[in-house]
mmCIF file of C-alpha atoms in Angstrom:
data_model
loop_
_atom_site.group_PDB
_atom_site.id
_atom_site.type_symbol
_atom_site.label_atom_id
_atom_site.label_comp_id
_atom_site.label_asym_id
_atom_site.label_seq_id
_atom_site.Cartn_x
_atom_site.Cartn_y
_atom_site.Cartn_z
ATOM 1 C CA MET S 1 -88.418 -45.264 127.563
ATOM 2 C CA THR S 2 -91.395 -44.156 129.544
ATOM 3 C CA GLN S 3 -92.969 -40.833 129.912
ATOM 4 C CA ALA S 4 -94.151 -39.674 133.282
ATOM 5 C CA VAL S 5 -97.518 -38.387 132.339
ATOM 6 C CA MET S 6 -98.718 -35.987 134.971
ATOM 7 C CA ASP S 7 -102.249 -36.885 134.272
ATOM 8 C CA LEU S 8 -103.602 -35.754 137.609
ATOM 9 C CA ASP S 9 -107.319 -35.834 137.731
ATOM 10 C CA ARG S 10 -108.120 -32.401 139.051
ATOM 11 C CA ARG S 11 -111.289 -33.430 140.780
ATOM 12 C CA SER S 12 -110.348 -36.743 142.369
ATOM 13 C CA GLY S 13 -106.601 -36.178 142.879
ATOM 14 C CA ILE S 14 -105.544 -39.556 141.432
ATOM 15 C CA SER S 15 -101.753 -40.157 141.447
ATOM 16 C CA PRO S 16 -99.714 -39.562 138.259
ATOM 17 C CA ARG S 17 -100.122 -42.195 135.531
ATOM 18 C CA ARG S 18 -97.022 -43.483 133.669
ATOM 19 C CA VAL S 19 -97.731 -44.299 130.055
ATOM 20 C CA PRO S 20 -94.982 -46.036 128.029
ATOM 21 C CA VAL S 21 -94.093 -44.258 124.801
ATOM 22 C CA ALA S 22 -93.472 -47.625 123.125
ATOM 23 C CA PRO S 23 -93.342 -51.270 124.294
ATOM 24 C CA ASN S 24 -90.031 -52.277 125.892
ATOM 25 C CA ALA S 25 -89.489 -54.887 123.189
ATOM 26 C CA VAL S 26 -89.613 -52.169 120.522
ATOM 27 C CA ILE S 27 -87.176 -49.911 122.390
ATOM 28 C CA GLY S 28 -84.783 -52.828 122.875
ATOM 29 C CA MET S 29 -85.034 -53.800 119.221
ATOM 30 C CA LEU S 30 -84.465 -50.208 118.082
ATOM 31 C CA ILE S 31 -81.272 -49.988 120.144
ATOM 32 C CA PHE S 32 -80.128 -53.302 118.663
ATOM 33 C CA VAL S 33 -80.917 -52.099 115.132
ATOM 34 C CA VAL S 34 -78.925 -48.882 115.719
ATOM 35 C CA ALA S 35 -75.906 -51.027 116.686
ATOM 36 C CA GLU S 36 -76.422 -53.222 113.618
ATOM 37 C CA VAL S 37 -76.644 -50.192 111.332
ATOM 38 C CA MET S 38 -73.243 -49.070 112.629
ATOM 39 C CA PHE S 39 -71.849 -52.554 112.011
ATOM 40 C CA PHE S 40 -72.998 -52.543 108.385
ATOM 41 C CA ALA S 41 -71.919 -48.913 107.909
ATOM 42 C CA ALA S 42 -68.398 -49.856 109.012
ATOM 43 C CA LEU S 43 -68.333 -52.808 106.583
ATOM 44 C CA MET S 44 -69.599 -50.639 103.720
ATOM 45 C CA SER S 45 -67.061 -47.916 104.457
ATOM 46 C CA ALA S 46 -64.197 -50.395 104.473
ATOM 47 C CA PHE S 47 -65.505 -51.883 101.227
ATOM 48 C CA THR S 48 -65.846 -48.453 99.565
ATOM 49 C CA ILE S 49 -62.286 -47.467 100.482
ATOM 50 C CA THR S 50 -60.899 -50.784 99.252
ATOM 51 C CA LYS S 51 -62.873 -50.519 96.006
ATOM 52 C CA ILE S 52 -61.638 -46.973 95.337
ATOM 53 C CA SER S 53 -58.072 -47.821 96.347
ATOM 54 C CA THR S 54 -57.913 -50.624 93.803
ATOM 55 C CA LEU S 55 -56.195 -49.513 90.640
ATOM 56 C CA GLY S 56 -58.079 -50.631 87.549
ATOM 57 C CA PRO S 57 -61.624 -51.916 87.133
ATOM 58 C CA TRP S 58 -63.814 -53.383 89.851
ATOM 59 C CA PRO S 59 -64.307 -56.341 90.166
ATOM 60 C CA PRO S 60 -60.651 -57.042 89.377
ATOM 61 C CA PRO S 61 -60.010 -58.848 86.071
ATOM 62 C CA GLY S 62 -60.201 -62.616 86.299
ATOM 63 C CA GLN S 63 -62.771 -62.540 89.089
ATOM 64 C CA PRO S 64 -66.287 -63.897 88.450
ATOM 65 C CA ARG S 65 -69.062 -61.371 87.741
ATOM 66 C CA LEU S 66 -71.823 -61.088 90.293
ATOM 67 C CA PRO S 67 -75.349 -62.136 89.182
ATOM 68 C CA ILE S 68 -76.798 -58.601 88.980
ATOM 69 C CA GLU S 69 -80.091 -59.402 87.192
ATOM 70 C CA ALA S 70 -81.042 -62.439 89.295
ATOM 71 C CA THR S 71 -80.248 -60.531 92.478
ATOM 72 C CA ALA S 72 -82.373 -57.591 91.309
ATOM 73 C CA VAL S 73 -85.349 -59.958 91.061
ATOM 74 C CA ASN S 74 -84.433 -61.393 94.457
ATOM 75 C CA THR S 75 -84.348 -57.838 95.857
ATOM 76 C CA GLY S 76 -87.936 -57.471 94.658
ATOM 77 C CA VAL S 77 -88.840 -60.675 96.510
ATOM 78 C CA LEU S 78 -87.425 -59.334 99.785
ATOM 79 C CA LEU S 79 -89.160 -55.976 99.316
ATOM 80 C CA ALA S 80 -92.427 -57.835 98.677
ATOM 81 C CA SER S 81 -91.867 -59.642 101.975
ATOM 82 C CA GLY S 82 -91.633 -56.279 103.740
ATOM 83 C CA ILE S 83 -94.811 -55.072 102.023
ATOM 84 C CA ALA S 84 -96.636 -58.257 103.065
ATOM 85 C CA LEU S 85 -95.587 -57.625 106.670
ATOM 86 C CA PHE S 86 -96.827 -54.038 106.428
ATOM 87 C CA PHE S 87 -100.273 -55.248 105.356
ATOM 88 C CA ALA S 88 -100.146 -58.027 107.975
ATOM 89 C CA ARG S 89 -99.810 -55.339 110.620
ATOM 90 C CA ARG S 90 -102.845 -53.482 109.271
ATOM 91 C CA GLN S 91 -104.852 -56.688 109.173
ATOM 92 C CA HIS S 92 -103.692 -57.612 112.687
ATOM 93 C CA ALA S 93 -105.027 -54.310 114.000
ATOM 94 C CA LEU S 94 -108.478 -55.122 112.561
ATOM 95 C CA VAL S 95 -108.877 -58.900 112.837
ATOM 96 C CA PRO S 96 -105.734 -60.525 114.318
ATOM 97 C CA ARG S 97 -106.395 -64.037 112.995
ATOM 98 C CA LYS S 98 -106.717 -62.757 109.445
ATOM 99 C CA ALA S 99 -103.096 -61.557 109.511
ATOM 100 C CA LEU S 100 -101.952 -65.191 109.541
ATOM 101 C CA ARG S 101 -101.780 -65.549 105.762
ATOM 102 C CA LEU S 102 -99.947 -62.278 105.198
ATOM 103 C CA LEU S 103 -97.463 -63.017 107.966
ATOM 104 C CA GLY S 104 -96.918 -66.466 106.465
ATOM 105 C CA ALA S 105 -96.429 -64.923 103.016
ATOM 106 C CA SER S 106 -93.869 -62.516 104.432
ATOM 107 C CA ALA S 107 -91.891 -65.360 106.008
ATOM 108 C CA LEU S 108 -92.159 -67.460 102.837
ATOM 109 C CA LEU S 109 -90.858 -64.618 100.643
ATOM 110 C CA GLY S 110 -87.988 -64.067 103.085
ATOM 111 C CA ALA S 111 -87.139 -67.766 102.963
ATOM 112 C CA THR S 112 -87.234 -67.662 99.147
ATOM 113 C CA PHE S 113 -84.804 -64.736 99.169
ATOM 114 C CA VAL S 114 -82.265 -66.499 101.371
ATOM 115 C CA THR S 115 -82.610 -69.760 99.402
ATOM 116 C CA VAL S 116 -81.883 -67.983 96.110
ATOM 117 C CA GLN S 117 -78.926 -66.257 97.798
ATOM 118 C CA GLY S 118 -77.589 -69.636 98.882
ATOM 119 C CA TYR S 119 -77.924 -70.973 95.337
ATOM 120 C CA GLU S 120 -76.060 -67.932 93.992
ATOM 121 C CA TRP S 121 -73.268 -68.475 96.493
ATOM 122 C CA VAL S 122 -72.847 -72.094 95.413
ATOM 123 C CA GLN S 123 -72.582 -70.927 91.770
ATOM 124 C CA LEU S 124 -70.046 -68.223 92.649
ATOM 125 C CA VAL S 125 -67.883 -70.601 94.682
ATOM 126 C CA ARG S 126 -67.905 -73.014 91.701
ATOM 127 C CA GLU S 127 -66.768 -70.144 89.478
ATOM 128 C CA GLY S 128 -63.846 -69.450 91.820
ATOM 129 C CA LEU S 129 -65.068 -66.558 93.981
ATOM 130 C CA THR S 130 -64.115 -67.460 97.535
ATOM 131 C CA LEU S 131 -63.271 -65.620 100.747
ATOM 132 C CA ARG S 132 -59.577 -66.002 99.949
ATOM 133 C CA SER S 133 -59.723 -65.108 96.256
ATOM 134 C CA GLY S 134 -59.049 -61.433 97.034
ATOM 135 C CA PRO S 135 -60.709 -58.324 98.459
ATOM 136 C CA HIS S 136 -63.630 -58.705 96.035
ATOM 137 C CA GLY S 137 -64.579 -62.164 97.313
ATOM 138 C CA GLY S 138 -63.686 -61.341 100.909
ATOM 139 C CA PHE S 139 -65.923 -58.290 101.104
ATOM 140 C CA PHE S 140 -68.700 -59.897 99.071
ATOM 141 C CA TYR S 141 -69.055 -62.886 101.385
ATOM 142 C CA LEU S 142 -68.542 -60.793 104.506
ATOM 143 C CA ILE S 143 -71.189 -58.156 103.742
ATOM 144 C CA VAL S 144 -73.732 -60.332 101.946
ATOM 145 C CA GLY S 145 -73.131 -63.156 104.430
ATOM 146 C CA ALA S 146 -73.685 -60.853 107.404
ATOM 147 C CA HIS S 147 -76.954 -59.733 105.832
ATOM 148 C CA ALA S 148 -77.986 -63.327 105.106
ATOM 149 C CA LEU S 149 -77.396 -64.200 108.774
ATOM 150 C CA HIS S 150 -79.688 -61.335 109.735
ATOM 151 C CA VAL S 151 -82.327 -62.621 107.316
ATOM 152 C CA LEU S 152 -82.113 -66.065 108.931
ATOM 153 C CA ALA S 153 -82.471 -64.519 112.396
ATOM 154 C CA GLY S 154 -85.417 -62.471 111.124
ATOM 155 C CA LEU S 155 -87.040 -65.613 109.722
ATOM 156 C CA MET S 156 -86.783 -67.259 113.137
ATOM 157 C CA VAL S 157 -88.422 -64.231 114.766
ATOM 158 C CA LEU S 158 -91.136 -64.187 112.079
ATOM 159 C CA GLY S 159 -91.691 -67.917 112.584
ATOM 160 C CA LEU S 160 -92.143 -67.394 116.326
ATOM 161 C CA ALA S 161 -94.576 -64.540 115.657
ATOM 162 C CA LEU S 162 -96.502 -66.807 113.290
ATOM 163 C CA ARG S 163 -96.677 -69.534 115.914
ATOM 164 C CA LYS S 164 -97.810 -67.081 118.580
ATOM 165 C CA LEU S 165 -100.474 -65.731 116.249
ATOM 166 C CA GLN S 166 -101.782 -69.235 115.577
ATOM 167 C CA ARG S 167 -102.178 -69.693 119.340
ATOM 168 C CA ASP S 168 -103.667 -66.209 119.817
ATOM 169 C CA GLU S 169 -100.680 -65.302 121.985
ATOM 170 C CA LEU S 170 -99.086 -62.636 119.778
ATOM 171 C CA SER S 171 -98.704 -59.481 121.841
ATOM 172 C CA PRO S 172 -98.612 -56.076 120.086
ATOM 173 C CA GLY S 173 -95.157 -55.416 121.595
ATOM 174 C CA TYR S 174 -93.635 -58.634 120.231
ATOM 175 C CA PHE S 175 -95.200 -58.087 116.830
ATOM 176 C CA ALA S 176 -93.952 -54.489 116.688
ATOM 177 C CA ALA S 177 -90.401 -55.551 117.608
ATOM 178 C CA THR S 178 -90.548 -58.265 114.931
ATOM 179 C CA ARG S 179 -91.584 -55.680 112.350
ATOM 180 C CA VAL S 180 -88.788 -53.295 113.350
ATOM 181 C CA PHE S 181 -86.185 -56.022 112.802
ATOM 182 C CA TRP S 182 -87.665 -57.292 109.551
ATOM 183 C CA TYR S 183 -88.032 -53.788 108.089
ATOM 184 C CA PHE S 184 -84.382 -53.178 108.960
ATOM 185 C CA VAL S 185 -83.336 -56.368 107.147
ATOM 186 C CA VAL S 186 -85.534 -55.542 104.138
ATOM 187 C CA LEU S 187 -84.500 -51.890 103.814
ATOM 188 C CA LEU S 188 -80.817 -52.637 104.306
ATOM 189 C CA TRP S 189 -80.664 -55.017 101.366
ATOM 190 C CA PRO S 190 -81.195 -52.492 98.503
ATOM 191 C CA ILE S 191 -78.297 -50.438 99.933
ATOM 192 C CA VAL S 192 -76.101 -53.549 100.062
ATOM 193 C CA TYR S 193 -77.172 -54.446 96.535
ATOM 194 C CA PHE S 194 -76.343 -51.022 95.094
ATOM 195 C CA ARG S 195 -73.004 -50.798 96.890
ATOM 196 C CA VAL S 196 -71.738 -54.347 96.426
ATOM 197 C CA TYR S 197 -73.326 -55.607 93.193
ATOM 198 C CA LEU S 198 -73.458 -52.469 91.025
ATOM 199 C CA MET U 1 -48.555 -23.642 135.767
ATOM 200 C CA LYS U 2 -51.881 -21.968 136.296
ATOM 201 C CA PRO U 3 -54.915 -23.701 134.756
ATOM 202 C CA LYS U 4 -55.776 -20.610 132.710
ATOM 203 C CA ALA U 5 -52.293 -20.419 131.181
ATOM 204 C CA LEU U 6 -52.399 -24.152 130.479
ATOM 205 C CA ALA U 7 -55.718 -23.777 128.681
ATOM 206 C CA VAL U 8 -54.368 -20.924 126.527
ATOM 207 C CA LEU U 9 -51.222 -22.893 125.677
ATOM 208 C CA SER U 10 -53.313 -25.953 124.791
ATOM 209 C CA ALA U 11 -55.543 -23.867 122.508
ATOM 210 C CA VAL U 12 -52.484 -22.376 120.766
ATOM 211 C CA ALA U 13 -51.027 -25.863 120.331
ATOM 212 C CA VAL U 14 -54.270 -27.158 118.851
ATOM 213 C CA PHE U 15 -54.316 -24.379 116.242
ATOM 214 C CA CYS U 16 -50.574 -24.453 115.453
ATOM 215 C CA LEU U 17 -49.833 -28.164 115.238
ATOM 216 C CA PRO U 18 -52.589 -29.823 113.199
ATOM 217 C CA ALA U 19 -50.181 -30.777 110.433
ATOM 218 C CA LEU U 20 -48.045 -32.717 112.871
ATOM 219 C CA ALA U 21 -50.893 -34.490 114.614
ATOM 220 C CA LEU U 22 -53.323 -35.800 112.017
ATOM 221 C CA ALA U 23 -56.584 -36.870 113.581
ATOM 222 C CA CYS U 24 -56.744 -39.829 111.238
ATOM 223 C CA PRO U 25 -53.269 -41.142 110.350
ATOM 224 C CA VAL U 26 -54.796 -43.521 107.802
ATOM 225 C CA CYS U 27 -56.290 -40.604 105.826
ATOM 226 C CA GLY U 28 -52.800 -39.111 105.525
ATOM 227 C CA ALA U 29 -51.545 -42.387 104.092
ATOM 228 C CA ALA U 30 -54.035 -42.281 101.218
ATOM 229 C CA GLN U 31 -52.440 -43.179 97.897
ATOM 230 C CA ASN U 32 -54.334 -40.729 95.688
ATOM 231 C CA ASP U 33 -57.034 -38.054 95.699
ATOM 232 C CA ALA U 34 -59.906 -40.501 95.185
ATOM 233 C CA ASN U 35 -58.636 -42.631 98.036
ATOM 234 C CA GLN U 36 -58.319 -39.616 100.319
ATOM 235 C CA ARG U 37 -61.837 -38.465 99.396
ATOM 236 C CA ALA U 38 -63.126 -41.933 100.239
ATOM 237 C CA PHE U 39 -61.406 -41.808 103.637
ATOM 238 C CA VAL U 40 -62.767 -38.350 104.422
ATOM 239 C CA GLY U 41 -66.264 -39.277 103.173
ATOM 240 C CA SER U 42 -66.279 -42.452 105.252
ATOM 241 C CA THR U 43 -65.089 -40.561 108.326
ATOM 242 C CA ILE U 44 -67.861 -37.979 107.944
ATOM 243 C CA PHE U 45 -70.461 -40.693 107.241
ATOM 244 C CA LEU U 46 -69.468 -42.832 110.221
ATOM 245 C CA SER U 47 -69.293 -39.783 112.500
ATOM 246 C CA LEU U 48 -72.688 -38.395 111.568
ATOM 247 C CA LEU U 49 -74.611 -41.670 111.299
ATOM 248 C CA PRO U 50 -74.867 -42.395 115.052
ATOM 249 C CA LEU U 51 -75.827 -38.781 115.729
ATOM 250 C CA ALA U 52 -78.515 -38.941 113.035
ATOM 251 C CA MET U 53 -79.879 -42.221 114.413
ATOM 252 C CA MET U 54 -79.936 -41.023 118.024
ATOM 253 C CA GLY U 55 -81.533 -37.772 116.881
ATOM 254 C CA GLY U 56 -84.080 -39.748 114.884
ATOM 255 C CA LEU U 57 -84.924 -41.920 117.890
ATOM 256 C CA ALA U 58 -85.290 -38.859 120.116
ATOM 257 C CA ALA U 59 -87.522 -37.147 117.529
ATOM 258 C CA TRP U 60 -89.630 -40.293 117.224
ATOM 259 C CA GLY U 61 -89.991 -40.490 121.034
ATOM 260 C CA LEU U 62 -91.041 -36.845 121.161
ATOM 261 C CA TRP U 63 -93.556 -37.411 118.380
ATOM 262 C CA ARG U 64 -95.027 -40.370 120.281
ATOM 263 C CA VAL U 65 -95.300 -38.331 123.474
ATOM 264 C CA ARG U 66 -97.125 -35.524 121.655
ATOM 265 C CA LYS U 67 -99.424 -37.968 119.885
ATOM 266 C CA GLN U 68 -100.321 -39.638 123.163
ATOM 267 C CA ALA U 69 -100.960 -36.244 124.757
ATOM 268 C CA GLU U 70 -103.311 -35.328 121.892
ATOM 269 C CA GLU U 71 -105.122 -38.656 122.205
ATOM 270 C CA ARG U 72 -105.576 -38.084 125.944
ATOM 271 C CA LYS U 73 -106.907 -34.611 125.296
ATOM 272 C CA SER U 74 -109.474 -35.940 122.849
ATOM 273 C CA GLU U 75 -110.501 -38.572 125.412
ATOM 274 C CA ASP U 76 -111.060 -35.893 128.064
ATOM 275 C CA VAL U 77 -114.053 -34.409 126.315
ATOM 276 C CA PRO U 78 -116.194 -32.536 128.850
ATOM 277 C CA ARG U 79 -119.458 -34.230 129.578
ATOM 278 C CA ASP U 80 -122.505 -32.787 127.953
ATOM 279 C CA SER U 81 -124.570 -31.307 130.734
ATOM 280 C CA SER U 82 -127.707 -31.531 128.641
ATOM 281 C CA VAL U 83 -127.624 -35.353 128.746
ATOM 282 C CA GLN U 84 -129.792 -36.529 131.583
ATOM 283 C CA LEU U 85 -129.188 -39.815 133.335
ATOM 284 C CA ARG U 86 -132.380 -41.731 133.524
ATOM 285 C CA LEU U 87 -132.691 -44.533 136.015
ATOM 286 C CA GLU U 88 -135.147 -47.225 135.185
ATOM 287 C CA PRO U 89 -136.480 -49.687 137.714
ATOM 288 C CA ARG U 90 -135.250 -53.246 137.452
ATOM 289 C CA PRO U 91 -137.725 -55.686 135.961
#
């Protein structure tokens, strides 16, 4: 998306200057995020209809309970990762090299989140909640798993940004696109948590 | 048949036959009221979400354009005619 800025210098008659509204990487990432939002919205809608259609309590009797408290703490960890990235951006605007620690902290918190998720999954599978154990298990692993895959992808992007920053090669466009994706992953999770866990 | 007559007939059909042609056949198959509400709510949500996101992106783009225009305006501050350029000889 570029804007043709008719910035004609009246005195010298210089040709029009085109100024991009946002870096191409950011525009591309925003379009991707819009598509991903629709993907998750479709999953959530299907889950909501299935949950309401089920006669009786949800989760169905005999199915393992989801670890609500531990996941609430884990939600805090992921939100903290987003906050660290927010401050990393502010620091990067002032002294780029000083954003290294905050960017690292953001990636570390994200990695902690996905590790705890993995541990929870192992526990739930041991308790008998699998993809084939019914709609509860099927939707749980599908929605939470899809989000976990996005977290892993986000961690890779954050890792690349970290590496680029260490080499002083991190461009503002790449960093902005990274933030767009990570904020999407972070802000999506509380919605998933409230819909699926509670 | 003339196009105008066809358009009128189509409009009449649209208003007279909605019960026969449900837009969402799955909604009609809902088992109970709660289920039907969920179907309708999901349909509205999924229909409005892309519009809201595209609208949001367009609004954000417009905001960026205006912000850039303001920044350019502030950069184009007219030169102060009272400031005199003083040339000093090279050492």
